[in-house]
PDB file of C-alpha atoms in Angstrom:
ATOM      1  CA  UNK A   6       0.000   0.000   0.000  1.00  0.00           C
ATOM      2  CA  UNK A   7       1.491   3.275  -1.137  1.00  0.00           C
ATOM      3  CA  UNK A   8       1.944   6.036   1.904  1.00  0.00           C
ATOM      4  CA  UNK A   9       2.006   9.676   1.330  1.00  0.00           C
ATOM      5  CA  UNK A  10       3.082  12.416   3.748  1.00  0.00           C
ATOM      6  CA  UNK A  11       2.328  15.744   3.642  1.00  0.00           C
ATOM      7  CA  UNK A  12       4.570  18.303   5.406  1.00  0.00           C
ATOM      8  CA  UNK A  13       3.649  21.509   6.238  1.00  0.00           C
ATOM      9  CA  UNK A  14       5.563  24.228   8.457  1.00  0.00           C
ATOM     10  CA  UNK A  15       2.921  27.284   9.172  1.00  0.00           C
ATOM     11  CA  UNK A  16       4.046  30.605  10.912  1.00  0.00           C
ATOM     12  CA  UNK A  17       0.129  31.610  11.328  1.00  0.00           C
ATOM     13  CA  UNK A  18      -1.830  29.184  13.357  1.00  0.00           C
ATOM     14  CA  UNK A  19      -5.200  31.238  11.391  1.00  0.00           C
ATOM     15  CA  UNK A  20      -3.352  29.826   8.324  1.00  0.00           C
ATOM     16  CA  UNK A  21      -2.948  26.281   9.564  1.00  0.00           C
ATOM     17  CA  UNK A  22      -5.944  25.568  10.828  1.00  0.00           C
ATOM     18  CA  UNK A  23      -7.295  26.863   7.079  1.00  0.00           C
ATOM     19  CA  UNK A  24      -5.313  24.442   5.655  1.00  0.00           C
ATOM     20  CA  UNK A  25      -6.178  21.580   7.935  1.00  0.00           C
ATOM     21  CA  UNK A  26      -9.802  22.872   6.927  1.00  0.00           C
ATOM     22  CA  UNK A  27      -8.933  22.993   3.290  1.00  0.00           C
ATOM     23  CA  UNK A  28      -7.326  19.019   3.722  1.00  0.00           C
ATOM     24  CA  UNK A  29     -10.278  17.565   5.319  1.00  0.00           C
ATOM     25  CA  UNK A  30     -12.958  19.168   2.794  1.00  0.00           C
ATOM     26  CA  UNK A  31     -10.678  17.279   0.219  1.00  0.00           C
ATOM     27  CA  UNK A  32     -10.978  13.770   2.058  1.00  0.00           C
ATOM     28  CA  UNK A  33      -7.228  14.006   3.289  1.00  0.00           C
ATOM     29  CA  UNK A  34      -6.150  11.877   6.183  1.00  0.00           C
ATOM     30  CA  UNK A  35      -4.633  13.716   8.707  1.00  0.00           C
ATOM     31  CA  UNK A  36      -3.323  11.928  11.429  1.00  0.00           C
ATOM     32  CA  UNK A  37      -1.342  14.262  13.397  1.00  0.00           C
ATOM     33  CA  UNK A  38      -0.984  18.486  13.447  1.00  0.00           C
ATOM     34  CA  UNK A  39       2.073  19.519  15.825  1.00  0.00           C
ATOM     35  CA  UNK A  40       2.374  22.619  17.914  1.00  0.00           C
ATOM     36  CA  UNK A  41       4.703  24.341  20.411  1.00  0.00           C
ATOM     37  CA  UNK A  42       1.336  25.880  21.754  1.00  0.00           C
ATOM     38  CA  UNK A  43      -2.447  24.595  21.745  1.00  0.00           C
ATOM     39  CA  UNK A  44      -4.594  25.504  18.863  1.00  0.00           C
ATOM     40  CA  UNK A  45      -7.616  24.858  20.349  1.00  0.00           C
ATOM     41  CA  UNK A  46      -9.879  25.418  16.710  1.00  0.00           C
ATOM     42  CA  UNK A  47      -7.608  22.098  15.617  1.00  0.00           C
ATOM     43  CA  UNK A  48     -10.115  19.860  18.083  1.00  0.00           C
ATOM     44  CA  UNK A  49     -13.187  21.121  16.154  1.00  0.00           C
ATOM     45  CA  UNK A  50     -11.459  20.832  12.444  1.00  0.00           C
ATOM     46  CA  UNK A  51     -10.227  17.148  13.399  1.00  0.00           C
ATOM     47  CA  UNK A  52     -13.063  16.211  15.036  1.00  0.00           C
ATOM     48  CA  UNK A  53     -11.136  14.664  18.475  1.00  0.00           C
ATOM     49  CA  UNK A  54     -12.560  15.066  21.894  1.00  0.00           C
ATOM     50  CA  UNK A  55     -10.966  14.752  25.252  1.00  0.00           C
ATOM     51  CA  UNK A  56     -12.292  13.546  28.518  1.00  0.00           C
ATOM     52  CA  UNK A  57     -10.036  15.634  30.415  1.00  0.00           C
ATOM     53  CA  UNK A  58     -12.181  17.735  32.087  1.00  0.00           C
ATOM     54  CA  UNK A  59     -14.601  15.481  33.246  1.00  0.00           C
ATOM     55  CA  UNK A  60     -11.730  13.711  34.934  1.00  0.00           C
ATOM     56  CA  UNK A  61     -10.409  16.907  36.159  1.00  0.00           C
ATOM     57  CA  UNK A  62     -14.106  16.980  38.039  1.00  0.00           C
ATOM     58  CA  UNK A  63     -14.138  13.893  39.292  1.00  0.00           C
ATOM     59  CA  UNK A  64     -10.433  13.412  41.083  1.00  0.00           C
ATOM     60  CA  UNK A  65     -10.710  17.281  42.508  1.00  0.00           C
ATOM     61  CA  UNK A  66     -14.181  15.571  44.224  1.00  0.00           C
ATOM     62  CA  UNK A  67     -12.624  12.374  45.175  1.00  0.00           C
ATOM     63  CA  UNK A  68      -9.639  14.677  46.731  1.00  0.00           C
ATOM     64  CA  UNK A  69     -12.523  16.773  48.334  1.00  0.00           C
ATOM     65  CA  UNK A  70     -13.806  14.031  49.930  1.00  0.00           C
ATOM     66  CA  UNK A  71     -11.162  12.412  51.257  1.00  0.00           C
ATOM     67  CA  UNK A  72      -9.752  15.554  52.384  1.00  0.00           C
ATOM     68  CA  UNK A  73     -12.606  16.473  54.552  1.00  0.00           C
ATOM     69  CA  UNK A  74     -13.319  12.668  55.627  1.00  0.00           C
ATOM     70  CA  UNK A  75      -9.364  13.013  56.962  1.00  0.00           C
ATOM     71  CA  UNK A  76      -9.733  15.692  58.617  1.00  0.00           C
ATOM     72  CA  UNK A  77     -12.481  14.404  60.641  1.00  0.00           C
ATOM     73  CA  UNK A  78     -10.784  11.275  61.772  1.00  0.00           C
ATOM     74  CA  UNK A  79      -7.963  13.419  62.941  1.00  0.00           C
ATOM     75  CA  UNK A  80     -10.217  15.695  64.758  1.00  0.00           C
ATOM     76  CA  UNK A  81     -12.820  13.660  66.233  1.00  0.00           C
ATOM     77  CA  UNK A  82     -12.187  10.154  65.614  1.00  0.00           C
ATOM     78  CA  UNK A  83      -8.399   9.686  66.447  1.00  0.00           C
ATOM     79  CA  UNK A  84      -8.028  12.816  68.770  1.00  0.00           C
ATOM     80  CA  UNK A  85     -11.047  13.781  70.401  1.00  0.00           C
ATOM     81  CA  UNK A  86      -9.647  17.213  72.547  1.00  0.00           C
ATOM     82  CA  UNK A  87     -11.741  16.890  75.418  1.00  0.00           C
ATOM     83  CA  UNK A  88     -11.964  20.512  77.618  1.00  0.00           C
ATOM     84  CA  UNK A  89     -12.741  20.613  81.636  1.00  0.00           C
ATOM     85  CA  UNK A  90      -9.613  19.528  82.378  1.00  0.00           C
ATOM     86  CA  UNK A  91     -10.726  16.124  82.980  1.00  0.00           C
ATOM     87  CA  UNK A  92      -8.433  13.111  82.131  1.00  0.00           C
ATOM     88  CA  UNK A  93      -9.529  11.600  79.268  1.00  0.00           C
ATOM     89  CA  UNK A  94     -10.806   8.356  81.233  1.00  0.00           C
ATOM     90  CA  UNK A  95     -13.695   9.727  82.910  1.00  0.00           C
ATOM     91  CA  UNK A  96     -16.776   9.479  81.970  1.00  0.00           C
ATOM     92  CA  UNK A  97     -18.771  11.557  84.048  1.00  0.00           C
TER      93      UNK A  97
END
């Protein structure tokens, strides 16, 4: 099967995401676009999606969680501070 790479070195990103435009209303494979910085109108022209920030969502809630639930058990479960100046045997 006979491979053909296309090459292209843009100064514009307005003028490569044209081109990647222009490529995929021709039927042109394109199977990777490189960049020092994120063009973000690449993700609509090559159709990808990411499920980045729903991941983002759920570990910052897991962390939430866990952060809270640990600072409970350190501040009621595992250390109780008990005031009166009782010793913390007595139960009256």
């Amino acid at each position: 099967m006979e491979s053909i790479n296309i090459i292209g070195i843009y100064d514009d990103p307005d003028v490569l995401v044209a081109a990647a435009k222009k490529l995929k209303e021709n039927n042109v494979l394109i199977k990777n676009i490189f960049s020092p910085f994120p063009i973000h109108e690449l993700w609509e022209v090559l159709g990808l999606k990411t499920r980045l920030p729903l991941l983002t969502f759920i570990y910052g809630t897991i962390g939430l969680i866990l952060i809270y639930a640990f600072l409970y058990w350190t501040s009621v479960v595992n250390y109780p501070l008990k005031f009166k100046g009782l010793p913390p045997n007595f139960s009256g």
